[in-house]
Amino acid sequence: DLEAALNEYRAALSLFRMIGDGAGVGLTLNSIGVTLVRLGSHNEAEAALEEALALHRKSGNILLEAHAATSLGEVFEARGDFEHAREQYKRSMGLRDRAGDQSGIAWSLYRLARVAAHGGSAHEASELRARAHTMAAEFGDAELQAACELIAN
């Protein structure tokens, strides 16, 4: 139940804020943001994820910053704001590259392909999808391969 999870995350957020645990606050804001995206509460999700991004940037946690950027991209994509979604997915991919997260890069390429397809750039979508699919095959990531194949159809 997403509403119950959201309530638990909010309770945890209050505790992390109370004890001054910035890392806990940032991680919990990521979880709140993702949950709010799934619930369709995009404005609330955006606010939580923007705060999470700032905390992760300050703490230097590159992978959590990348995760928050990806989730923020999903907010923009759900709204049909493909340009801002693209910016966040590129931001996430750059962070994942710095961290050496090849699987995360492949998923970023997939998301960029999805946005390009929605934005009417079939050629770009095809190139990005092919790169993501190739990487997924190298890692044996069947879920990403299947997702890439959906873009091709």
C-alpha positions as semicolon CSV with decimal commas, in nm:
position;residue;x (nm);y (nm);z (nm)
1;D;0,000;0,000;0,000
2;L;0,170;0,317;-0,122
3;E;-0,016;0,547;0,116
4;A;0,095;0,340;0,415
5;A;0,454;0,340;0,287
6;L;0,438;0,717;0,241
7;N;0,322;0,759;0,601
8;E;0,611;0,543;0,725
9;Y;0,862;0,740;0,517
10;R;0,725;1,067;0,651
11;A;0,756;0,940;1,009
12;A;1,114;0,834;0,940
13;L;1,185;1,171;0,781
14;S;1,070;1,349;1,097
15;L;1,300;1,133;1,308
16;F;1,600;1,186;1,080
17;R;1,540;1,561;1,084
18;M;1,506;1,558;1,463
19;I;1,841;1,384;1,514
20;G;2,014;1,585;1,241
21;D;2,097;1,288;1,016
22;G;2,137;1,455;0,676
23;A;2,212;1,129;0,496
24;G;1,898;0,971;0,643
25;V;1,694;1,276;0,545
26;G;1,823;1,262;0,187
27;L;1,765;0,890;0,145
28;T;1,417;0,915;0,292
29;L;1,332;1,210;0,067
30;N;1,433;0,994;-0,231
31;S;1,191;0,726;-0,113
32;I;0,916;0,980;-0,053
33;G;0,971;1,128;-0,397
34;V;0,952;0,790;-0,572
35;T;0,638;0,699;-0,379
36;L;0,474;1,032;-0,463
37;V;0,558;0,983;-0,833
38;R;0,379;0,647;-0,822
39;L;0,082;0,812;-0,653
40;G;0,072;1,083;-0,921
41;S;0,150;1,364;-0,674
42;H;0,405;1,526;-0,900
43;N;0,435;1,865;-0,731
44;E;0,502;1,710;-0,391
45;A;0,743;1,461;-0,549
46;E;0,933;1,741;-0,720
47;A;0,976;1,931;-0,394
48;A;1,099;1,624;-0,205
49;L;1,340;1,527;-0,483
50;E;1,480;1,879;-0,521
51;E;1,556;1,883;-0,149
52;A;1,711;1,537;-0,173
53;L;1,929;1,649;-0,465
54;A;2,061;1,943;-0,265
55;L;2,141;1,723;0,035
56;H;2,315;1,456;-0,174
57;R;2,516;1,719;-0,362
58;K;2,624;1,870;-0,029
59;S;2,719;1,531;0,116
60;G;2,890;1,413;-0,202
61;N;2,679;1,098;-0,232
62;I;2,693;1,070;-0,610
63;L;2,477;0,759;-0,648
64;L;2,196;0,892;-0,430
65;E;2,214;1,221;-0,619
66;A;2,187;1,024;-0,944
67;H;1,888;0,832;-0,809
68;A;1,713;1,156;-0,710
69;A;1,786;1,308;-1,053
70;T;1,638;1,000;-1,223
71;S;1,326;1,021;-1,010
72;L;1,294;1,392;-1,081
73;G;1,323;1,309;-1,451
74;E;1,031;1,071;-1,407
75;V;0,827;1,355;-1,256
76;F;0,892;1,572;-1,561
77;E;0,833;1,284;-1,801
78;A;0,498;1,205;-1,637
79;R;0,398;1,569;-1,686
80;G;0,498;1,553;-2,054
81;D;0,788;1,793;-1,997
82;F;1,035;1,594;-2,200
83;E;1,306;1,862;-2,214
84;H;1,336;1,883;-1,834
85;A;1,312;1,504;-1,809
86;R;1,601;1,477;-2,058
87;E;1,808;1,722;-1,850
88;Q;1,759;1,517;-1,534
89;Y;1,832;1,184;-1,706
90;K;2,151;1,331;-1,856
91;R;2,245;1,465;-1,513
92;S;2,190;1,121;-1,363
93;M;2,393;0,955;-1,637
94;G;2,684;1,195;-1,580
95;L;2,682;1,123;-1,209
96;R;2,665;0,748;-1,270
97;D;2,957;0,780;-1,511
98;R;3,162;0,956;-1,241
99;A;3,074;0,675;-1,000
100;G;3,155;0,401;-1,252
101;D;2,797;0,270;-1,241
102;Q;2,771;0,105;-1,584
103;S;2,431;-0,049;-1,515
104;G;2,298;0,291;-1,411
105;I;2,437;0,445;-1,730
106;A;2,256;0,180;-1,936
107;W;1,928;0,255;-1,758
108;S;1,987;0,628;-1,813
109;L;2,034;0,565;-2,185
110;Y;1,705;0,374;-2,187
111;R;1,525;0,662;-2,017
112;L;1,679;0,910;-2,260
113;A;1,562;0,689;-2,548
114;R;1,211;0,680;-2,402
115;V;1,203;1,060;-2,375
116;A;1,340;1,100;-2,728
117;A;1,069;0,865;-2,859
118;H;0,796;1,064;-2,682
119;G;0,948;1,387;-2,805
120;G;0,932;1,276;-3,167
121;S;1,301;1,213;-3,227
122;A;1,284;0,857;-3,360
123;H;1,643;0,848;-3,485
124;E;1,786;0,961;-3,151
125;A;1,557;0,722;-2,964
126;S;1,676;0,434;-3,182
127;E;2,044;0,511;-3,124
128;L;2,003;0,550;-2,747
129;R;1,788;0,238;-2,724
130;A;2,049;0,036;-2,917
131;R;2,327;0,152;-2,682
132;A;2,120;0,067;-2,375
133;H;2,019;-0,271;-2,519
134;T;2,382;-0,360;-2,601
135;M;2,493;-0,272;-2,249
136;A;2,202;-0,467;-2,099
137;A;2,302;-0,772;-2,302
138;E;2,662;-0,738;-2,178
139;F;2,542;-0,729;-1,814
140;G;2,275;-0,994;-1,863
141;D;2,004;-0,748;-1,755
142;A;1,691;-0,911;-1,900
143;E;1,462;-0,646;-1,751
144;L;1,644;-0,364;-1,929
145;Q;1,664;-0,562;-2,253
146;A;1,286;-0,614;-2,245
147;A;1,226;-0,246;-2,168
148;C;1,446;-0,146;-2,461
149;E;1,256;-0,379;-2,693
150;L;0,930;-0,206;-2,599
151;I;1,071;0,123;-2,729
152;A;1,161;-0,042;-3,059
153;N;0,800;-0,156;-3,113
